[in-house]
Coordinates of C-alpha atoms and ligand atoms in Angstrom, one line a residue:
M1 CA -6.6 24.2 17.6
P2 CA -8.0 25.1 14.2
T3 CA -10.9 22.9 13.2
G4 CA -10.1 20.1 10.8
E5 CA -6.6 19.6 12.2
R6 CA -5.5 16.8 14.5
S7 CA -3.6 18.3 17.4
A8 CA -1.2 15.3 17.5
P9 CA -0.4 14.2 14.0
T10 CA 2.5 11.9 15.0
L11 CA 3.0 9.3 17.7
R12 CA 5.5 11.6 19.4
D13 CA 2.9 14.4 19.5
A14 CA 0.4 11.9 20.8
R15 CA 2.8 10.8 23.5
A16 CA 3.4 14.5 24.5
M17 CA -0.3 15.0 24.9
L18 CA -0.7 11.8 26.9
S19 CA 2.0 12.9 29.3
G20 CA -0.4 15.7 30.2
S21 CA -4.0 15.1 31.3
S22 CA -5.2 13.8 27.9
T23 CA -6.2 10.2 27.4
V24 CA -6.3 7.7 24.5
Q25 CA -10.0 7.9 24.7
D26 CA -9.8 11.7 24.0
A27 CA -7.6 11.0 21.0
V28 CA -10.1 8.5 19.6
R29 CA -13.0 10.8 20.2
Q30 CA -11.1 13.6 18.4
A31 CA -10.3 11.3 15.5
L32 CA -14.0 10.2 15.2
S33 CA -15.2 13.8 15.2
L34 CA -12.6 14.7 12.5
E35 CA -13.7 11.8 10.4
R36 CA -17.3 13.1 10.6
E37 CA -16.1 16.6 9.6
K38 CA -14.3 15.2 6.6
R39 CA -16.9 12.7 5.5
D40 CA -17.3 14.3 2.0
L41 CA -13.8 13.0 1.2
N42 CA -15.3 9.4 1.5
I43 CA -12.2 8.1 3.2
F44 CA -13.7 5.6 5.7
L45 CA -16.3 3.0 4.8
E46 CA -17.0 2.5 8.4
T47 CA -15.6 3.7 11.8
F48 CA -15.6 1.2 14.6
D49 CA -16.7 3.6 17.3
E50 CA -17.6 1.1 19.9
S51 CA -14.6 -1.2 19.7
A52 CA -12.2 1.7 19.2
L53 CA -13.4 3.4 22.4
Q54 CA -13.3 0.1 24.3
Q55 CA -9.7 -0.5 23.2
A56 CA -8.8 3.0 24.1
E57 CA -10.2 2.5 27.6
R58 CA -8.1 -0.7 28.0
V59 CA -5.0 1.2 26.8
D60 CA -5.7 4.0 29.2
A61 CA -6.0 1.5 32.1
R62 CA -2.7 -0.1 31.1
R63 CA -1.0 3.3 30.9
K64 CA -2.2 4.0 34.4
A65 CA -0.8 0.7 35.6
G66 CA 2.5 1.5 33.8
D67 CA 2.5 -1.4 31.4
A68 CA 1.2 0.2 28.1
G69 CA 2.6 -1.3 24.8
P70 CA 4.9 0.5 22.5
L71 CA 2.1 1.9 20.3
A72 CA 0.0 3.3 23.1
G73 CA -1.6 6.5 21.8
L74 CA -1.5 5.5 18.2
V75 CA -4.8 5.7 16.3
L76 CA -4.8 3.5 13.2
S77 CA -7.0 2.9 10.2
I78 CA -7.0 -0.4 8.3
K79 CA -7.6 -0.8 4.5
D80 CA -10.9 -2.6 3.8
N81 CA -9.1 -5.7 2.6
L82 CA -7.7 -6.6 6.1
C83 CA -9.7 -8.9 8.4
Y84 CA -10.6 -7.7 11.9
K85 CA -12.6 -10.3 13.8
D86 CA -16.3 -9.4 14.3
H87 CA -16.0 -6.4 12.0
R88 CA -17.1 -6.1 8.4
V89 CA -14.7 -6.3 5.5
S90 CA -15.6 -5.8 1.9
A91 CA -12.5 -5.1 -0.3
S92 CA -14.7 -2.2 -1.4
S93 CA -16.7 -4.7 -3.4
R94 CA -20.4 -5.6 -3.5
I95 CA -19.6 -9.2 -3.9
L96 CA -18.7 -9.6 -0.2
G97 CA -22.2 -8.3 0.8
D98 CA -22.2 -7.8 4.6
F99 CA -19.5 -10.4 5.3
T100 CA -18.0 -10.1 8.8
S101 CA -14.4 -11.3 9.6
L102 CA -14.1 -14.5 11.5
F103 CA -10.5 -13.8 12.6
T104 CA -8.0 -10.9 12.7
A105 CA -5.1 -10.4 10.3
T106 CA -1.8 -11.1 12.0
A107 CA -0.5 -7.6 11.1
V108 CA -3.5 -6.0 12.7
Q109 CA -3.4 -8.2 15.7
R110 CA 0.2 -7.4 16.4
L111 CA -0.6 -3.7 16.3
I112 CA -3.5 -4.1 18.7
D113 CA -1.4 -6.2 21.0
A114 CA 1.1 -3.3 21.0
D115 CA -1.8 -1.0 22.1
A116 CA -2.7 0.7 18.9
V117 CA -6.4 1.5 18.4
V118 CA -8.2 0.6 15.1
L119 CA -10.5 3.5 14.3
G120 CA -12.1 2.0 11.2
R121 CA -11.8 0.6 7.7
T122 CA -10.8 2.7 4.8
N123 CA -12.1 2.8 1.2
C124 CA -9.9 1.4 -1.5
D125 CA -10.1 0.3 -5.1
E126 CA -12.2 -2.9 -5.4
F127 CA -9.9 -5.9 -4.5
A128 CA -7.0 -3.4 -4.4
M129 CA -7.1 -3.1 -8.2
G130 CA -6.5 0.5 -9.3
S131 CA -4.3 3.5 -9.1
S132 CA -6.8 6.3 -8.2
N133 CA -9.3 4.9 -5.8
E134 CA -12.0 5.5 -8.3
N135 CA -12.8 1.7 -8.7
S136 CA -14.5 1.4 -5.3
A137 CA -18.1 0.1 -5.3
F138 CA -18.7 2.7 -2.6
G139 CA -17.6 5.8 -4.5
A140 CA -14.2 7.5 -5.2
V141 CA -12.0 8.9 -2.4
K142 CA -11.0 12.6 -2.7
N143 CA -7.5 13.8 -2.1
P144 CA -7.5 15.8 1.2
L145 CA -4.9 18.2 -0.2
D146 CA -7.1 19.1 -3.2
P147 CA -10.5 17.4 -3.4
S148 CA -10.6 17.9 -7.2
R149 CA -7.8 15.3 -7.4
V150 CA -7.5 11.6 -6.7
P151 CA -5.6 10.4 -3.7
G152 CA -3.9 7.6 -5.7
G153 CA -4.7 3.9 -5.3
S154 CA -5.5 1.3 -4.5
S155 CA -4.9 2.3 -0.8
G156 CA -6.3 5.8 -1.4
G157 CA -8.5 5.9 1.7
A158 CA -5.6 4.7 3.8
A159 CA -3.3 7.5 2.5
A160 CA -6.1 10.1 2.8
S161 CA -6.9 9.0 6.4
V162 CA -3.3 10.0 7.4
A163 CA -3.1 13.1 5.1
A164 CA -6.4 14.4 6.4
G165 CA -5.0 14.1 9.9
I166 CA -7.6 11.7 11.1
V167 CA -5.2 9.0 12.2
H168 CA -1.5 8.7 13.0
A169 CA -0.9 5.7 10.8
A170 CA -2.8 3.5 8.3
L171 CA -2.3 0.0 7.0
G172 CA -2.5 -0.6 3.3
S173 CA -1.5 -3.3 0.9
D174 CA 0.9 -3.0 -2.0
T175 CA 0.7 -5.4 -4.9
G176 CA 2.1 -3.1 -7.6
G177 CA 2.4 0.2 -5.9
S178 CA -0.7 0.7 -3.9
I179 CA 1.0 2.0 -0.8
R180 CA 3.8 4.0 -2.4
Q181 CA 1.8 5.8 -5.1
P182 CA -1.0 7.0 -2.8
A183 CA 1.6 8.1 -0.3
S184 CA 3.3 10.1 -3.0
F185 CA -0.1 11.6 -4.1
T186 CA -1.0 12.7 -0.5
G187 CA 2.4 13.8 0.9
T188 CA 2.7 10.9 3.3
V189 CA 5.3 8.3 3.9
G190 CA 4.4 4.8 2.7
L191 CA 6.5 1.6 3.0
K192 CA 6.2 -1.7 1.1
P193 CA 8.2 -4.3 3.1
T194 CA 10.1 -7.2 1.5
Y195 CA 7.9 -10.0 0.3
G196 CA 7.5 -12.3 3.2
R197 CA 8.6 -9.8 5.9
V198 CA 5.0 -9.1 7.1
S199 CA 2.5 -11.9 7.3
R200 CA -0.3 -11.8 4.7
Y201 CA -2.6 -13.9 6.9
G202 CA -6.0 -12.1 7.0
L203 CA -5.3 -10.0 3.9
I204 CA -7.8 -10.6 1.1
A205 CA -5.6 -11.8 -1.6
F206 CA -5.2 -10.0 -5.0
A207 CA -2.0 -11.5 -6.4
S208 CA -0.4 -13.7 -3.7
S209 CA 3.2 -13.6 -4.9
F210 CA 3.1 -9.8 -5.0
D211 CA 0.9 -8.7 -2.1
Q212 CA 2.5 -7.1 1.0
I213 CA 0.9 -5.2 3.9
G214 CA 2.6 -2.0 4.9
P215 CA 2.2 1.2 6.8
F216 CA 1.5 4.9 6.0
A217 CA 2.4 7.6 8.4
H218 CA 3.3 11.3 8.6
D219 CA 7.0 10.6 9.1
V220 CA 9.6 7.8 8.8
H221 CA 9.7 7.5 12.6
D222 CA 6.1 6.4 12.9
T223 CA 6.4 4.3 9.7
A224 CA 9.3 2.4 11.3
R225 CA 7.6 1.9 14.7
V226 CA 4.5 0.4 13.0
Y227 CA 6.6 -1.7 10.6
E228 CA 8.8 -3.2 13.5
V229 CA 5.7 -4.3 15.4
M230 CA 4.1 -6.0 12.4
A231 CA 7.2 -7.6 10.9
G232 CA 8.3 -11.2 11.5
H233 CA 7.5 -14.8 11.0
D234 CA 3.9 -16.0 11.4
P235 CA 3.1 -19.7 11.5
H236 CA -0.3 -18.8 9.7
D237 CA 1.6 -17.6 6.6
N238 CA 4.1 -20.1 5.2
T239 CA 5.5 -17.4 2.9
S240 CA 6.4 -15.3 5.8
S241 CA 10.2 -15.3 6.5
Q242 CA 11.9 -16.9 9.5
R243 CA 14.6 -14.3 9.4
P244 CA 14.9 -12.2 12.6
V245 CA 13.7 -8.6 12.2
E246 CA 16.6 -6.2 12.3
P247 CA 16.0 -3.3 14.7
V248 CA 15.6 0.1 12.9
D249 CA 17.9 2.9 14.0
L250 CA 16.9 6.2 12.5
E251 CA 19.6 8.3 14.1
R252 CA 22.7 6.3 13.0
E253 CA 25.0 8.2 10.5
P254 CA 24.7 6.2 7.3
G255 CA 28.2 7.0 6.0
T256 CA 28.8 7.3 2.3
L257 CA 26.1 5.5 0.4
R258 CA 26.2 4.0 -3.1
I259 CA 23.0 5.0 -4.7
A260 CA 21.9 3.8 -8.2
Y261 CA 19.3 5.6 -10.4
Y262 CA 17.9 4.8 -13.8
R263 CA 18.4 7.2 -16.7
E264 CA 15.6 5.4 -18.5
C265 CA 13.1 6.7 -15.8
L266 CA 14.1 10.3 -16.4
E267 CA 14.3 10.1 -20.1
R268 CA 11.0 8.4 -20.9
P269 CA 8.6 10.8 -22.5
G270 CA 5.6 10.0 -20.3
T271 CA 7.3 11.4 -17.1
D272 CA 6.2 14.9 -16.0
P273 CA 9.2 17.3 -16.7
E274 CA 8.9 18.7 -13.1
V275 CA 9.1 15.2 -11.7
V276 CA 12.3 14.7 -13.7
Q277 CA 13.8 18.0 -12.6
H278 CA 13.0 17.2 -9.0
M279 CA 14.7 13.8 -9.2
Q280 CA 17.7 15.5 -10.9
A281 CA 17.9 18.0 -8.0
N282 CA 17.8 15.2 -5.5
I283 CA 20.6 13.4 -7.3
D284 CA 22.7 16.5 -7.4
R285 CA 22.1 17.3 -3.7
L286 CA 23.0 13.7 -2.6
K287 CA 26.2 13.9 -4.7
S288 CA 27.1 17.2 -3.2
E289 CA 26.7 15.6 0.3
G290 CA 29.3 13.1 -0.7
H291 CA 27.2 10.0 -1.7
R292 CA 28.1 8.1 -4.7
V293 CA 25.1 8.5 -7.0
E294 CA 25.4 6.9 -10.4
P295 CA 23.3 5.5 -13.2
A296 CA 22.5 1.8 -13.3
E297 CA 21.1 -0.4 -16.0
L298 CA 17.4 -1.1 -15.9
P299 CA 16.6 -3.7 -18.6
M300 CA 13.1 -3.6 -19.9
L301 CA 11.6 -0.6 -18.3
E302 CA 8.8 -0.8 -20.8
H303 CA 8.2 -4.5 -20.0
L304 CA 7.7 -4.0 -16.3
V305 CA 4.0 -3.0 -16.5
P306 CA 3.0 -5.7 -19.0
T307 CA 4.8 -8.4 -17.0
Y308 CA 3.1 -7.2 -13.8
Y309 CA -0.3 -7.1 -15.4
I310 CA 0.0 -10.6 -17.0
L311 CA 1.2 -12.3 -13.8
A312 CA -1.0 -10.3 -11.3
T313 CA -4.2 -10.8 -13.3
A314 CA -3.4 -14.5 -13.6
E315 CA -3.1 -14.8 -9.8
A316 CA -6.2 -12.6 -9.3
S317 CA -8.3 -14.7 -11.5
S318 CA -7.5 -17.7 -9.4
N319 CA -7.8 -15.9 -6.0
L320 CA -11.1 -14.4 -6.9
A321 CA -12.6 -17.7 -8.0
R322 CA -13.7 -18.2 -4.4
F323 CA -16.3 -15.4 -4.7
D324 CA -18.9 -17.5 -6.4
G325 CA -22.2 -16.5 -4.8
I326 CA -22.2 -19.7 -2.7
H327 CA -19.4 -19.5 -0.1
Y328 CA -20.0 -16.0 1.1
G329 CA -21.3 -12.6 0.2
H330 CA -23.6 -11.6 -2.6
R331 CA -25.9 -14.2 -4.3
S332 CA -28.0 -13.1 -7.2
E333 CA -31.7 -13.2 -6.7
K334 CA -32.3 -13.8 -10.4
A335 CA -30.5 -17.1 -10.5
T336 CA -32.5 -20.2 -11.0
S337 CA -29.7 -22.7 -11.6
L338 CA -26.2 -23.4 -10.3
E339 CA -24.5 -21.9 -13.3
E340 CA -26.7 -18.8 -13.0
I341 CA -25.8 -18.4 -9.4
Y342 CA -22.1 -18.2 -10.4
R343 CA -22.7 -16.1 -13.5
F344 CA -25.2 -13.6 -12.1
S345 CA -23.7 -13.3 -8.7
R346 CA -20.3 -12.5 -10.1
S347 CA -21.6 -10.2 -12.8
E348 CA -23.6 -8.2 -10.3
G349 CA -21.0 -8.4 -7.5
F350 CA -17.8 -7.4 -9.3
G351 CA -17.1 -4.0 -10.8
A352 CA -15.9 -3.4 -14.3
E353 CA -12.2 -3.3 -13.5
V354 CA -12.3 -6.5 -11.5
Q355 CA -14.2 -8.2 -14.3
R356 CA -11.6 -7.0 -16.8
R357 CA -8.8 -8.5 -14.8
I358 CA -10.5 -11.8 -14.2
L359 CA -11.0 -12.1 -17.9
L360 CA -7.5 -11.1 -18.7
G361 CA -6.1 -13.5 -16.0
T362 CA -8.2 -16.4 -17.2
F363 CA -7.1 -15.8 -20.7
V364 CA -3.4 -15.8 -19.9
L365 CA -3.8 -19.0 -18.0
S366 CA -5.9 -20.8 -20.5
S367 CA -4.5 -23.8 -22.4
G368 CA -3.0 -22.7 -25.7
Y369 CA -2.0 -19.3 -24.3
Y370 CA -0.4 -20.3 -21.0
D371 CA 3.1 -20.7 -22.5
A372 CA 2.8 -17.6 -24.6
Y373 CA 1.8 -15.3 -21.8
Y374 CA 1.9 -16.7 -18.3
A375 CA 5.1 -18.9 -18.6
K376 CA 6.8 -16.1 -20.6
G377 CA 5.8 -13.6 -18.0
Q378 CA 7.4 -15.8 -15.3
K379 CA 10.6 -15.9 -17.2
V380 CA 10.7 -12.1 -17.7
R381 CA 10.0 -11.7 -14.0
R382 CA 13.1 -13.8 -13.3
I383 CA 15.2 -11.7 -15.6
I384 CA 14.0 -8.5 -14.0
R385 CA 14.7 -10.0 -10.6
D386 CA 18.2 -11.1 -11.4
A387 CA 19.1 -7.7 -13.0
T388 CA 17.7 -5.8 -10.1
L389 CA 19.5 -7.9 -7.4
R390 CA 22.7 -7.5 -9.4
T391 CA 22.4 -3.7 -9.0
F392 CA 22.5 -4.3 -5.2
N393 CA 25.9 -6.1 -5.5
D394 CA 27.5 -2.7 -5.7
H395 CA 24.8 -0.3 -4.5
D396 CA 23.0 0.2 -1.2
L397 CA 19.9 1.8 -2.6
I398 CA 18.1 2.5 -5.8
L399 CA 16.5 6.0 -6.1
L400 CA 13.6 6.8 -8.5
P401 CA 10.4 8.8 -8.6
T402 CA 7.4 7.0 -7.0
S403 CA 5.1 8.0 -9.9
P404 CA 5.6 9.6 -13.3
M405 CA 3.2 12.4 -12.2
T406 CA 1.7 14.0 -9.2
A407 CA -2.0 13.5 -8.1
F408 CA -4.1 13.9 -11.2
K409 CA -7.7 15.2 -11.5
R410 CA -10.6 12.9 -10.7
D411 CA -12.0 11.2 -13.8
A412 CA -9.0 12.2 -15.9
L413 CA -7.9 8.6 -16.6
T414 CA -11.0 6.5 -15.9
D415 CA -11.8 5.9 -19.6
D416 CA -8.2 4.8 -20.4
P417 CA -7.2 1.6 -18.5
I418 CA -3.8 1.5 -20.2
A419 CA -2.9 5.0 -19.1
M420 CA -4.0 4.1 -15.6
Y421 CA -1.8 1.0 -15.7
L422 CA 1.2 3.0 -16.7
Q423 CA 0.9 4.9 -13.5
D424 CA 2.6 1.9 -11.9
I425 CA 5.7 2.0 -14.1
F426 CA 8.1 2.9 -11.3
T427 CA 6.4 0.9 -8.5
V428 CA 5.9 -2.6 -9.9
Q429 CA 9.6 -3.4 -10.1
A430 CA 9.8 -3.8 -6.3
N431 CA 6.8 -6.2 -6.3
L432 CA 8.1 -8.2 -9.2
V433 CA 11.4 -8.6 -7.4
G434 CA 10.0 -8.8 -3.8
I435 CA 12.2 -6.0 -2.4
P436 CA 11.4 -3.3 0.1
A437 CA 10.6 0.2 -1.1
I438 CA 9.5 3.4 0.5
S439 CA 7.9 6.6 -0.9
L440 CA 8.8 9.9 0.8
P441 CA 7.3 13.4 0.4
T442 CA 10.2 15.5 -0.8
G443 CA 8.8 18.7 -2.3
T444 CA 6.0 20.4 -4.1
H445 CA 5.2 20.5 -7.8
G446 CA 4.2 23.8 -9.5
N447 CA 0.6 22.5 -9.3
G448 CA 0.7 22.5 -5.6
M449 CA 0.8 18.8 -5.1
P450 CA 3.5 16.8 -3.4
F451 CA 6.3 14.9 -5.2
G452 CA 7.0 11.4 -4.0
T453 CA 10.6 10.1 -4.1
Q454 CA 11.1 6.3 -3.9
L455 CA 14.0 4.3 -2.4
M456 CA 14.4 0.6 -2.9
A457 CA 16.8 -1.7 -1.1
A458 CA 17.9 -5.3 -1.3
P459 CA 15.6 -8.0 0.3
F460 CA 15.2 -7.6 4.1
Q461 CA 17.2 -4.4 4.2
E462 CA 14.3 -2.4 5.7
A463 CA 16.5 -1.1 8.5
R464 CA 18.9 0.4 6.0
L465 CA 16.0 1.7 3.8
L466 CA 14.3 3.5 6.7
N467 CA 17.6 4.9 8.1
A468 CA 18.4 6.3 4.6
A469 CA 14.9 7.7 4.3
A470 CA 15.3 9.6 7.6
T471 CA 18.9 10.7 7.2
L472 CA 19.0 11.6 3.5
F473 CA 15.6 13.1 3.2
G474 CA 14.7 14.2 6.8
A475 CA 11.3 12.7 6.1
Ligands
LIG501 N1 -2.2 0.0 -9.4 C1 -1.8 -1.4 -9.4 C2 -3.0 -2.3 -9.9 O1 -4.0 -1.7 -10.2 C3 -1.3 -1.8 -8.1 C4 -2.4 -2.2 -7.2 C5 -1.9 -2.6 -5.9 O2 -0.7 -2.4 -5.5 N2 -2.8 -3.2 -5.1 O3 -2.8 -3.4 -10.0

């Protein structure tokens, strides 16, 4: 086995190895040593060596007894905004100090109960705010495919942990694209489920009406297996849906699909010409395979990003009010009064991007501006939602690029927040509407970096989405 490579990148490979003499403990040791080898990529903030090896030992014992869970052999990373009891969690922020989780996120617990092993917590943009993983208080993550480039964000560490071959799958969170865009930048598969499909209990909130937890993996098969275990109602999260989870069948022939795409996405000047060509080639191929692929109306493409940033920052300013230097985490040593505790602790604890968003969010919620920005934003969200759902009246899927460009160079956009925000132009629609969306690696740009192709489906149509991803793109 060449060094720097995992011998079993997917769950199926891991299973094949386990059917020989190899153990889950071997797999965890191998992952830990690979993580050490690749430390300069800054992917993990911490590996949980002791608890991972203990869990592996338990899984090995269950395998011997013949009652191992469906994810036995799966080595998993979790984004550093997911709580895991007795382990640290920081949202890649200084404000949380050395806070340790008091309980485990439902999504993480369900995977552990299915016998996955949690290897460690991955670096991300602070409070999941960013598109390049350069906003972490603990340094940027490098793209394993080309370390001079970013891995995307905000779940950049999660995507990189899979792309670097350290883990089979990773959990990230997606508020405006933070699973799909880094998946696209690293050549991995990333799924954002329907809003309410996966419990958010134990996810550090950024924008509660947008946030969803979802998986990254090397292929659709592993993505589906992890998704199925996590999905479903949770009494701890009253926004989680009661609807039963449809089983995913990746082998089923999908028949002739009706697929919509948006001309506006291909015609807008900011999209890389090779991304456009690649999308056109996909459209032509799907047509030649007999699917009905046709343009649909996307009202207000240029309003998607502003609407998202108004509403998401409003929610963030409210969610982040709890980090006040008193309840938990960092407290300023300079403070001599209550007001100074708030002011200094928050100024020292939050990074520049998080402060920018708290300011913007507080502004759009303030009296005198509320109706002009927040209330207007809500109305525009509803219009976008209605128009998108109408498209699904006569289409099964919507096809679009994940990102207007492939992975860019580190530091290229750090001085230009607006250019950074525009990275999300093709991903925020799914969060504004609450629909499921997946990013698939579908080819390579002339610059050597992967293209990501995105599919969106109607609410709770994950089974159809994953089936189409596997059958149309062989991903
Ligand atoms: N890049 C977007 C933002 O910075 C999306 C973040 C996310 O999905 N968590 O808000």
